[in-house]
Amino acid sequence: LATAALALIFALRDDRKPVPAPHPLTANAAENPTLAASISPDGRYLAYADARSLTLRTLQTGETRTVETDERARPARVVWSPDSSRVVMSQQLNDIYRLQTFSLLTGKFTPLRDDANTPAISPDGRRIAYTSSSHRELRIMDANGENPRRILSVAEPDKIYAMFWSPGGARIWFAHVHWDKDKTITRLDTVDDRGANSTIAVSDNRLSAFTLLPRGRLIVAFAEGTSSFANLWEVPVDSDRGTASGEPRKLTTWSSFGISWLSATADGKRLIFLNGGFQADVYVGDLGAGGAELTNTRRLTLDENNDVPGFWTPDDKSIVFESDRNGRSQIFRQSLNRTEPELLSLDSEQDQAPTFAGSWIYFHLVPPGERMVWNKPAEIRRLPIGGGASVEVLKDSGVDVGCAYAQPEICVLARLRGRTLSFYHFGHQTGQGTEIGTMEFDSRLAPSFALSSDGAQLAAIDPKGIGDHLRLFPLHGGPVSAIEVTGRKGLETVFPASGPAASGWFVSSVTPNNGEYLLHVTPKGESQILFEQPEDGRDTFGIPSHDGKHLAFLKWSSTRNVWMLDGF
């Protein structure tokens, strides 16, 4: 009894010892970030993948073996078998995910199964839990890819991602993400191998990564507020039951690590994570061929902050944008021939989504630490286009204001109530006027609409079906019409063409790999790709200059590498 008690005491002390300092294992550039990584259960090897190859490194000697992969497919996850003899890698090719096995013995890839992603291998190595390409079905198959069977499914728009098994192989742990109009609900759930007896181990919208260590130590990464960095916490769990057995305890106090994946050795003494985040920047380019060609693109915002374009100043010499460089969202203006911006907004809260309104800038005032959400009360304010103090315009939920580029006295107010999106005439001094029209809107995305440059009509994204339509509302009478953007789906943002020969719209749409295209769309619905944002789930949009010769657009970059905690 005394020996057992001492062992327990030392084990508890060991769990509470200071977390060692992490150190990098890879040094990929932003142009080729590390996309997936895993440490072998025996701690001997690191497997990591970028867009071009899978690399296996012997951690003790640094010796590496690199295997080229299909350049058309994007790696999504790599996991080790329990005996550290092979790696299972998932890749995305268009809309379909597939699994392959790489053997250390043969040095070759072997196809395992299509329509399969997020593999999690059972402790005995005999079964693999995985999800369908849609991430709405949880399945199990034999280790050789045979005998697949569905054990759980969720309804759209929810998604699930298999993570790991409990040590005894009795339960499968998976991430469950539910989207609503105003929030994302993230949980770590568990079920048995029949998909029954479900539990919720952790439910916290700050979750960004997790892994299960011996003795019921669930290590999770919680994002810090709205920032891009995260810290590690320990949640005591009953791994066989899939439930928390104690309160979370913070392990680290980092301020510069963006954690997107965790992997540990079987003994829990080595822990690796993917460190990095996404950064938004304002780019500009030259438009040709009536808006269907974008050339000479270059980065305008030369810093390490998140910068999101808003609009061009009337002289087309500067761009007004939103930036978090001072710790909160504010509005700035930067000339095309300068490297430093000028602060325009002076509010103590967050100023987001600046839009052009002639001599005014309209924007949303949001409490610190929050993002603009359509179905929550929000305050729309305006400030002089040259900067200064702002004044309140209106305060309500589900509202936004947009004005015409060439006729900024012509504005529209949008109101979302339930599943009805209504548009009204809006005056700078008079506020809401008569109704222009309504449309059904049932989407987790925020509505996107824009007035044509001359203020004659309003274009709005219609999310129904596969979301490939623009709905057009004339502002001064006439029938509502629609344009099908042929061959595209998941339209998300719309801005009108501008300039003397303005025609069509600049629209973003979802790519087959869940990135986004920036398109020029003609009045007939024909589209031309101007730019592709390849990162999964990252948006883009384009805003033309007033003369129609240039385009400002949003581009995301990512630097992601593997870091390790040795002696964890």
Coordinates of C-alpha atoms in Angstrom, one line a residue:
L1 CA 0.0 0.0 0.0
A2 CA 2.8 2.4 0.9
T3 CA 4.6 1.7 -2.4
A4 CA 1.4 2.2 -4.4
A5 CA 0.7 5.5 -2.6
L6 CA 4.2 6.8 -3.3
A7 CA 3.9 5.8 -6.9
L8 CA 0.6 7.7 -7.2
I9 CA 2.2 10.8 -5.5
F10 CA 5.1 10.8 -7.9
A11 CA 2.9 10.3 -10.9
L12 CA 0.8 13.3 -9.9
R13 CA 3.9 15.4 -9.3
D14 CA 5.2 14.3 -12.7
D15 CA 1.9 15.5 -14.4
R16 CA 2.3 18.9 -12.7
K17 CA 5.9 19.6 -13.5
P18 CA 6.6 22.7 -15.7
V19 CA 6.1 22.2 -19.4
P20 CA 9.4 22.2 -21.3
A21 CA 10.1 24.8 -23.9
P22 CA 9.1 23.7 -27.4
H23 CA 11.6 23.7 -30.3
P24 CA 11.0 23.5 -34.0
L25 CA 11.4 20.4 -36.1
T26 CA 10.7 21.8 -39.5
A27 CA 11.3 25.1 -41.2
N28 CA 9.1 25.2 -44.3
A29 CA 8.6 28.6 -45.9
A30 CA 5.2 30.3 -46.2
E31 CA 5.1 29.3 -49.8
N32 CA 5.2 25.6 -48.8
P33 CA 3.7 25.2 -45.3
T34 CA 3.6 21.9 -43.4
L35 CA 0.1 20.6 -43.8
A36 CA 0.1 17.5 -41.6
A37 CA 2.4 15.8 -39.1
S38 CA 2.5 12.9 -36.6
I39 CA 5.1 11.5 -34.3
S40 CA 5.4 7.7 -34.2
P41 CA 4.1 5.9 -31.0
D42 CA 7.6 4.7 -30.2
G43 CA 9.0 8.3 -30.5
R44 CA 11.6 7.3 -33.2
Y45 CA 10.1 9.0 -36.2
L46 CA 8.4 12.1 -37.4
A47 CA 6.2 12.0 -40.5
Y48 CA 5.1 15.3 -42.1
A49 CA 3.6 16.3 -45.4
D50 CA 3.6 19.4 -47.5
A51 CA 1.9 20.0 -50.8
R52 CA 4.7 18.1 -52.7
S53 CA 5.8 15.2 -50.5
L54 CA 5.7 13.1 -47.4
T55 CA 8.9 13.2 -45.3
L56 CA 9.9 10.7 -42.6
R57 CA 12.7 11.8 -40.2
T58 CA 14.5 9.7 -37.7
L59 CA 14.5 12.0 -34.7
Q60 CA 17.7 10.8 -33.0
T61 CA 19.9 11.1 -36.1
G62 CA 18.0 13.6 -38.2
E63 CA 18.1 11.2 -41.2
T64 CA 15.2 11.9 -43.6
R65 CA 13.4 10.0 -46.4
T66 CA 11.3 12.1 -48.7
V67 CA 8.6 10.5 -51.0
E68 CA 7.0 12.6 -53.7
T69 CA 3.2 12.6 -53.7
D70 CA 0.5 13.4 -56.2
E71 CA 0.9 17.1 -56.9
R72 CA -2.8 17.4 -57.7
A73 CA -3.8 16.2 -54.2
R74 CA -3.6 18.1 -51.0
P75 CA -2.4 16.2 -47.8
A76 CA -5.0 16.4 -45.0
R77 CA -3.7 14.1 -42.2
V78 CA -0.9 11.6 -41.4
V79 CA -1.2 9.1 -38.6
W80 CA 1.1 6.2 -37.5
S81 CA 0.1 2.6 -36.9
P82 CA 0.5 1.4 -33.3
D83 CA 3.7 -0.6 -34.1
S84 CA 5.3 2.5 -35.9
S85 CA 5.8 0.5 -39.1
R86 CA 3.5 2.4 -41.4
V87 CA 1.8 5.8 -42.0
V88 CA -1.7 6.3 -43.1
M89 CA -2.1 9.5 -45.1
S90 CA -5.3 11.2 -46.3
Q91 CA -5.3 13.4 -49.3
Q92 CA -7.9 15.7 -50.9
L93 CA -8.4 15.6 -54.7
N94 CA -11.2 17.9 -55.8
D95 CA -14.2 17.0 -53.6
I96 CA -13.0 13.5 -52.7
Y97 CA -10.6 12.4 -49.9
R98 CA -8.7 9.2 -50.1
L99 CA -6.5 7.2 -47.8
Q100 CA -3.1 5.6 -48.6
T101 CA -0.7 3.6 -46.6
F102 CA 3.1 4.1 -46.7
S103 CA 5.2 1.2 -45.4
L104 CA 8.6 1.9 -43.8
L105 CA 9.6 -1.7 -44.9
T106 CA 8.8 -1.4 -48.6
G107 CA 9.1 2.4 -49.0
K108 CA 6.0 2.5 -51.1
F109 CA 2.4 3.8 -51.0
T110 CA -0.5 1.5 -51.2
P111 CA -4.1 2.7 -51.9
L112 CA -6.4 2.0 -49.0
R113 CA -9.8 3.5 -49.6
D114 CA -11.5 6.4 -51.5
D115 CA -14.1 8.7 -50.0
A116 CA -12.3 8.5 -46.7
N117 CA -10.6 11.1 -44.5
T118 CA -9.4 11.8 -40.9
P119 CA -8.1 8.3 -40.2
A120 CA -7.7 7.1 -36.6
I121 CA -6.2 3.6 -36.0
S122 CA -7.3 1.4 -33.1
P123 CA -4.8 0.5 -30.4
D124 CA -4.5 -3.1 -31.7
G125 CA -3.9 -1.8 -35.3
R126 CA -6.8 -4.0 -36.7
R127 CA -9.4 -1.2 -37.4
I128 CA -9.4 2.3 -38.7
A129 CA -12.1 4.9 -37.9
Y130 CA -12.6 7.5 -40.5
T131 CA -15.1 10.0 -42.0
S132 CA -16.6 10.3 -45.4
S133 CA -15.4 13.1 -47.8
S134 CA -18.5 15.1 -46.7
H135 CA -17.4 14.8 -43.0
R136 CA -21.0 13.8 -42.2
E137 CA -20.5 10.0 -41.7
L138 CA -18.3 8.3 -39.2
R139 CA -17.2 4.9 -40.4
I140 CA -15.0 1.9 -39.4
M141 CA -13.1 -0.5 -41.7
D142 CA -10.4 -3.2 -41.3
A143 CA -6.8 -2.1 -41.4
N144 CA -6.5 -3.3 -45.0
G145 CA -9.5 -1.1 -46.1
E146 CA -12.0 -3.9 -46.3
N147 CA -15.4 -4.3 -44.6
P148 CA -16.3 -0.6 -44.2
R149 CA -19.5 0.3 -42.2
R150 CA -21.1 3.5 -41.1
I151 CA -21.7 3.8 -37.4
L152 CA -22.8 7.4 -37.1
S153 CA -24.1 10.3 -39.3
V154 CA -24.9 14.0 -38.8
A155 CA -27.1 16.4 -40.7
E156 CA -25.9 19.3 -42.8
P157 CA -24.3 21.7 -41.9
D158 CA -22.7 19.8 -39.1
K159 CA -19.4 18.1 -39.7
I160 CA -17.4 15.4 -37.8
Y161 CA -13.7 14.4 -37.8
A162 CA -12.4 11.2 -36.3
M163 CA -9.6 11.9 -33.9
F164 CA -8.4 8.8 -31.9
W165 CA -9.5 5.7 -29.9
S166 CA -9.5 5.2 -26.2
P167 CA -6.5 3.1 -25.0
G168 CA -8.6 -0.1 -24.7
G169 CA -10.2 0.4 -28.1
A170 CA -13.7 0.6 -26.6
R171 CA -14.5 4.2 -27.8
I172 CA -13.8 6.4 -30.7
W173 CA -13.3 10.1 -30.0
F174 CA -14.3 12.6 -32.7
A175 CA -14.6 16.3 -33.2
H176 CA -18.2 17.5 -33.9
V177 CA -18.6 21.0 -35.3
H178 CA -22.0 22.6 -35.6
W179 CA -22.5 26.0 -37.4
D180 CA -25.2 28.4 -36.7
K181 CA -25.8 31.9 -38.0
D182 CA -24.1 33.5 -35.0
K183 CA -21.7 31.0 -33.7
T184 CA -19.7 27.8 -34.2
I185 CA -20.2 25.0 -31.6
T186 CA -17.2 22.7 -31.2
R187 CA -17.3 19.5 -29.2
L188 CA -15.1 16.4 -28.6
D189 CA -17.6 13.5 -28.6
T190 CA -17.2 9.8 -28.2
V191 CA -19.1 6.7 -29.2
D192 CA -18.5 3.0 -29.0
D193 CA -17.6 1.0 -32.1
R194 CA -21.3 0.5 -32.9
G195 CA -21.9 4.3 -32.9
A196 CA -23.9 4.0 -29.6
N197 CA -23.6 5.2 -26.0
S198 CA -22.5 8.7 -27.1
T199 CA -20.9 11.1 -24.7
I200 CA -19.5 14.7 -24.8
A201 CA -16.0 14.9 -23.3
V202 CA -15.4 18.6 -24.0
S203 CA -17.6 21.4 -25.4
D204 CA -15.8 24.7 -25.9
N205 CA -15.7 27.0 -29.0
R206 CA -12.1 27.8 -28.2
L207 CA -10.9 24.2 -29.1
S208 CA -8.3 24.1 -31.8
A209 CA -6.6 20.7 -31.2
F210 CA -6.5 17.7 -28.9
T211 CA -4.8 14.4 -28.1
L212 CA -5.3 11.7 -25.5
L213 CA -2.3 10.7 -23.3
P214 CA -2.0 7.8 -20.8
R215 CA -3.7 7.9 -17.4
G216 CA -6.7 9.8 -18.8
R217 CA -4.8 13.0 -19.6
L218 CA -6.6 14.8 -22.5
I219 CA -4.4 17.6 -23.8
V220 CA -6.3 20.3 -25.6
A221 CA -5.3 23.6 -27.3
F222 CA -7.6 26.5 -26.5
A223 CA -7.5 29.6 -28.7
E224 CA -7.0 32.9 -26.8
G225 CA -9.9 35.2 -27.5
T226 CA -10.1 36.4 -31.1
S227 CA -6.3 36.2 -31.5
S228 CA -4.5 33.6 -33.6
F229 CA -2.4 32.0 -30.7
A230 CA -3.4 29.2 -28.4
N231 CA -2.3 27.6 -25.2
L232 CA -2.3 24.0 -23.9
W233 CA -4.6 22.8 -21.2
E234 CA -5.0 19.4 -19.5
V235 CA -8.5 18.0 -19.0
P236 CA -8.7 14.8 -16.8
V237 CA -11.0 12.3 -18.4
D238 CA -12.3 8.8 -17.9
S239 CA -11.1 7.4 -21.3
D240 CA -13.2 4.3 -21.2
R241 CA -16.4 6.2 -20.6
G242 CA -15.5 9.3 -22.7
T243 CA -16.3 11.8 -20.0
A244 CA -14.4 14.5 -18.1
S245 CA -13.4 13.6 -14.6
G246 CA -12.0 17.0 -13.4
E247 CA -11.6 20.6 -14.2
P248 CA -9.3 21.8 -17.0
R249 CA -5.8 23.0 -16.0
K250 CA -3.8 25.5 -18.0
L251 CA -0.3 24.2 -18.9
T252 CA 1.3 27.0 -20.9
T253 CA 1.2 30.8 -21.1
W254 CA 2.4 31.2 -24.7
S255 CA 1.6 34.3 -26.8
S256 CA 2.9 33.3 -30.2
F257 CA 1.9 29.8 -31.0
G258 CA -1.1 29.0 -33.3
I259 CA -1.8 25.3 -32.6
S260 CA -3.8 23.3 -35.2
W261 CA -2.8 19.7 -34.5
L262 CA -1.5 17.6 -31.6
S263 CA 0.3 14.2 -31.7
A264 CA 2.0 12.3 -28.9
T265 CA 4.1 9.2 -28.3
A266 CA 2.5 6.2 -26.7
D267 CA 4.1 7.0 -23.3
G268 CA 3.0 10.7 -23.6
K269 CA 6.5 12.0 -23.1
R270 CA 6.9 13.6 -26.5
L271 CA 4.3 15.9 -27.9
I272 CA 4.3 17.6 -31.3
F273 CA 2.1 20.3 -32.7
L274 CA 1.6 22.2 -35.9
N275 CA 2.4 25.9 -35.2
G276 CA 1.3 28.6 -37.4
G277 CA -1.7 30.7 -38.4
F278 CA -3.3 32.5 -41.3
Q279 CA -2.6 36.1 -42.1
A280 CA -4.9 38.3 -44.2
D281 CA -3.3 40.9 -46.5
V282 CA -4.4 43.5 -49.0
Y283 CA -3.1 42.9 -52.5
V284 CA -3.7 45.0 -55.6
G285 CA -3.5 44.2 -59.3
D286 CA -4.2 45.6 -62.7
L287 CA -7.5 44.8 -64.5
G288 CA -7.7 44.1 -68.3
A289 CA -10.0 42.5 -70.8
G290 CA -13.0 44.3 -69.4
G291 CA -12.3 43.0 -65.8
A292 CA -11.7 39.4 -66.9
E293 CA -7.9 39.6 -66.5
L294 CA -5.8 40.4 -63.4
T295 CA -2.1 41.0 -63.8
N296 CA 0.8 42.6 -62.0
T297 CA -0.5 41.6 -58.6
R298 CA 1.5 42.9 -55.6
R299 CA 1.1 43.1 -51.8
L300 CA 0.1 46.4 -50.4
T301 CA 0.1 45.8 -46.6
L302 CA 3.7 44.9 -45.7
D303 CA 3.3 43.8 -42.1
E304 CA 2.4 40.7 -40.0
N305 CA -1.1 41.8 -39.0
N306 CA -4.5 40.9 -40.4
D307 CA -5.5 43.5 -43.0
V308 CA -8.8 43.2 -44.9
P309 CA -9.6 45.6 -47.8
G310 CA -12.6 47.9 -47.6
F311 CA -12.7 50.2 -50.6
W312 CA -10.7 52.6 -52.8
T313 CA -10.6 56.3 -52.1
P314 CA -12.3 58.4 -54.8
D315 CA -9.0 59.4 -56.4
D316 CA -8.0 55.7 -56.6
K317 CA -4.6 56.5 -55.0
S318 CA -5.2 54.8 -51.6
I319 CA -7.1 51.9 -50.1
V320 CA -9.1 52.0 -46.9
F321 CA -8.9 48.7 -45.0
E322 CA -9.6 47.1 -41.6
S323 CA -6.5 46.0 -39.5
D324 CA -5.8 44.6 -36.1
R325 CA -2.3 46.0 -35.8
N326 CA -3.1 47.9 -32.6
G327 CA -4.7 44.9 -30.8
R328 CA -8.2 45.6 -32.1
S329 CA -9.9 46.2 -35.4
Q330 CA -9.5 49.7 -36.7
I331 CA -9.8 51.5 -40.0
F332 CA -6.7 52.6 -41.9
R333 CA -5.9 54.3 -45.2
Q334 CA -2.7 53.5 -47.2
S335 CA -1.4 55.0 -50.4
L336 CA -0.3 52.7 -53.2
N337 CA 3.2 54.3 -53.1
R338 CA 3.7 54.1 -49.3
T339 CA 4.5 51.2 -46.9
E340 CA 2.9 52.6 -43.8
P341 CA -0.9 53.2 -43.3
E342 CA -2.7 56.2 -41.6
L343 CA -5.2 55.5 -38.8
L344 CA -8.7 56.9 -39.6
S345 CA -10.9 55.6 -36.8
L346 CA -10.6 56.7 -33.2
D347 CA -13.1 54.5 -31.4
S348 CA -12.1 52.5 -28.3
E349 CA -14.0 49.5 -29.5
Q350 CA -13.5 47.5 -32.7
D351 CA -14.3 49.1 -36.1
Q352 CA -15.0 46.5 -38.7
A353 CA -16.2 46.2 -42.4
P354 CA -15.6 49.8 -43.6
T355 CA -17.7 50.7 -46.7
F356 CA -17.6 53.6 -49.1
A357 CA -20.3 56.3 -48.8
G358 CA -18.9 59.3 -50.6
S359 CA -17.7 61.8 -48.0
W360 CA -18.4 59.2 -45.3
I361 CA -17.1 55.8 -44.2
Y362 CA -19.8 53.5 -42.8
F363 CA -18.6 50.7 -40.5
H364 CA -19.8 48.3 -37.7
L365 CA -18.8 49.0 -34.1
V366 CA -18.2 45.7 -32.3
P367 CA -17.4 45.0 -28.6
P368 CA -13.7 44.0 -28.0
G369 CA -12.9 40.4 -28.6
E370 CA -15.9 39.8 -30.9
R371 CA -16.6 39.6 -34.6
M372 CA -19.5 41.1 -36.5
V373 CA -22.5 38.8 -36.3
W374 CA -25.7 39.4 -38.3
N375 CA -28.3 38.2 -35.8
K376 CA -26.9 40.1 -32.8
P377 CA -27.5 43.8 -32.0
A378 CA -24.8 45.8 -33.8
E379 CA -24.1 49.5 -34.1
I380 CA -23.5 51.0 -37.5
R381 CA -21.5 54.3 -37.4
R382 CA -19.9 56.6 -39.8
L383 CA -16.9 58.8 -39.9
P384 CA -15.5 61.4 -42.3
I385 CA -13.6 59.8 -45.2
G386 CA -10.5 61.8 -44.1
G387 CA -10.7 60.3 -40.6
G388 CA -11.8 61.6 -37.2
A389 CA -14.6 61.0 -34.7
S390 CA -17.6 58.8 -35.6
V391 CA -21.3 59.2 -35.0
E392 CA -24.0 56.6 -34.6
V393 CA -26.2 55.9 -37.7
L394 CA -28.4 53.1 -36.3
K395 CA -28.3 50.2 -33.9
D396 CA -30.1 47.0 -34.6
S397 CA -29.6 43.3 -35.4
G398 CA -29.3 41.9 -38.9
V399 CA -28.6 45.2 -40.7
D400 CA -26.0 46.6 -43.1
V401 CA -25.7 49.6 -45.4
G402 CA -24.2 49.8 -48.9
C403 CA -23.8 52.7 -51.3
A404 CA -23.1 53.1 -55.0
Y405 CA -19.6 53.9 -56.1
A406 CA -20.3 56.5 -58.7
Q407 CA -23.5 57.8 -57.0
P408 CA -22.7 57.5 -53.2
E409 CA -25.9 59.4 -52.3
I410 CA -27.8 56.3 -53.4
C411 CA -27.7 53.8 -50.6
V412 CA -29.4 50.6 -49.5
L413 CA -30.2 49.2 -46.1
A414 CA -30.4 45.4 -45.7
R415 CA -32.4 43.8 -42.9
L416 CA -32.3 40.0 -42.1
R417 CA -35.3 38.8 -40.1
G418 CA -35.4 35.0 -39.7
R419 CA -35.1 33.7 -43.2
T420 CA -36.2 36.9 -45.0
L421 CA -33.7 39.4 -46.3
S422 CA -35.3 42.7 -47.1
F423 CA -33.8 45.7 -48.9
Y424 CA -34.8 49.4 -48.4
H425 CA -33.8 52.7 -49.8
F426 CA -31.6 54.6 -47.3
G427 CA -30.6 58.2 -47.0
H428 CA -27.6 59.6 -45.2
Q429 CA -29.8 62.0 -43.3
T430 CA -33.2 60.4 -43.5
G431 CA -32.3 56.8 -42.7
Q432 CA -34.6 53.9 -43.8
G433 CA -37.0 54.5 -46.7
T434 CA -39.3 52.5 -48.8
E435 CA -38.9 48.8 -49.4
I436 CA -37.0 47.7 -52.6
G437 CA -37.6 43.9 -52.4
T438 CA -37.2 40.8 -50.4
M439 CA -35.7 37.3 -50.8
E440 CA -35.5 34.1 -48.9
F441 CA -32.1 33.7 -47.1
D442 CA -31.3 30.6 -45.1
S443 CA -27.5 30.3 -44.8
R444 CA -24.9 30.2 -42.1
L445 CA -23.0 32.8 -44.1
A446 CA -23.6 36.5 -43.7
P447 CA -25.7 38.1 -46.6
S448 CA -23.6 39.7 -49.3
F449 CA -25.1 42.4 -51.5
A450 CA -23.8 45.4 -53.6
L451 CA -25.2 48.3 -55.5
S452 CA -24.2 48.7 -59.1
S453 CA -21.8 51.6 -59.7
D454 CA -24.5 53.8 -61.1
G455 CA -27.0 52.9 -58.3
A456 CA -29.5 51.4 -60.8
Q457 CA -29.7 47.9 -59.4
L458 CA -28.8 45.8 -56.4
A459 CA -27.1 42.4 -56.7
A460 CA -27.3 39.9 -53.8
I461 CA -26.0 36.3 -53.4
D462 CA -28.8 33.8 -53.4
P463 CA -27.7 30.8 -51.2
K464 CA -30.5 28.4 -52.3
G465 CA -29.5 25.1 -53.9
I466 CA -25.8 25.0 -54.6
G467 CA -25.6 28.8 -54.3
D468 CA -24.8 29.6 -57.9
H469 CA -27.2 32.5 -58.5
L470 CA -27.1 36.3 -58.2
R471 CA -30.5 37.9 -57.6
L472 CA -30.9 41.4 -59.1
F473 CA -33.3 44.0 -57.7
P474 CA -33.9 47.2 -59.8
L475 CA -34.0 50.2 -57.4
H476 CA -36.6 52.2 -59.4
G477 CA -39.2 49.7 -60.4
G478 CA -39.2 46.6 -62.6
P479 CA -39.1 42.9 -62.1
V480 CA -36.6 41.0 -60.0
S481 CA -34.3 38.8 -62.0
A482 CA -31.6 36.2 -61.4
I483 CA -28.3 35.2 -63.1
E484 CA -26.9 31.7 -62.9
V485 CA -23.1 31.7 -62.6
T486 CA -22.5 28.6 -64.8
G487 CA -20.2 25.9 -63.4
R488 CA -19.7 27.6 -60.0
K489 CA -21.1 26.9 -56.6
G490 CA -21.1 28.4 -53.1
L491 CA -21.0 32.0 -54.1
E492 CA -20.1 34.1 -51.1
T493 CA -19.3 37.8 -51.8
V494 CA -20.2 40.2 -54.6
F495 CA -18.9 43.6 -55.6
P496 CA -19.9 45.5 -58.8
A497 CA -17.6 46.3 -61.7
S498 CA -16.7 50.0 -61.8
G499 CA -15.5 52.6 -64.4
P500 CA -16.6 54.0 -67.7
A501 CA -17.0 50.5 -69.3
A502 CA -18.2 48.8 -66.1
S503 CA -19.9 45.5 -66.7
G504 CA -20.6 42.5 -64.5
W505 CA -19.5 41.7 -60.9
F506 CA -16.5 40.4 -59.0
V507 CA -17.7 37.4 -57.1
S508 CA -16.1 34.7 -54.9
S509 CA -17.1 31.1 -55.1
V510 CA -16.0 27.9 -53.4
T511 CA -13.4 25.8 -55.2
P512 CA -13.5 21.9 -55.4
N513 CA -10.9 21.8 -52.7
N514 CA -12.9 24.1 -50.4
G515 CA -10.7 27.1 -51.1
E516 CA -12.2 30.1 -53.0
Y517 CA -12.0 31.5 -56.5
L518 CA -12.2 35.2 -57.2
L519 CA -14.3 35.5 -60.4
H520 CA -15.3 38.2 -62.9
V521 CA -18.9 37.4 -63.8
T522 CA -20.5 38.8 -66.9
P523 CA -24.2 39.9 -67.1
K524 CA -24.8 36.5 -68.9
G525 CA -23.4 34.5 -66.0
E526 CA -20.1 33.6 -67.7
S527 CA -17.2 33.7 -65.3
Q528 CA -13.4 34.0 -65.4
I529 CA -11.1 33.0 -62.6
L530 CA -8.9 36.0 -61.5
F531 CA -7.3 34.5 -58.4
E532 CA -7.5 31.3 -56.3
Q533 CA -7.2 31.2 -52.5
P534 CA -6.2 27.6 -52.0
E535 CA -6.4 27.4 -48.2
D536 CA -9.3 25.4 -46.8
G537 CA -12.1 27.6 -45.5
R538 CA -10.3 30.9 -46.2
D539 CA -12.3 33.6 -48.1
T540 CA -11.4 36.1 -50.7
F541 CA -13.1 39.0 -52.5
G542 CA -12.2 41.7 -54.9
I543 CA -13.0 45.5 -54.9
P544 CA -12.4 47.5 -58.1
S545 CA -11.0 51.0 -58.2
H546 CA -13.4 53.7 -59.2
D547 CA -11.9 54.0 -62.7
G548 CA -12.1 50.2 -63.1
K549 CA -8.4 49.9 -63.9
H550 CA -7.3 48.1 -60.7
L551 CA -8.5 45.6 -58.2
A552 CA -7.8 45.3 -54.4
F553 CA -8.3 41.8 -53.1
L554 CA -7.9 39.7 -50.0
K555 CA -5.2 37.1 -49.9
W556 CA -4.3 34.8 -47.0
S557 CA -0.9 33.4 -46.3
S558 CA 0.1 30.7 -43.8
T559 CA 3.5 29.7 -42.3
R560 CA 3.1 26.4 -40.5
N561 CA 5.7 24.1 -39.1
V562 CA 6.2 21.2 -36.6
W563 CA 7.3 22.0 -33.1
M564 CA 8.0 19.5 -30.3
L565 CA 7.8 19.3 -26.5
D566 CA 10.5 16.8 -25.5
G567 CA 10.1 15.4 -21.9
F568 CA 6.5 16.4 -21.7

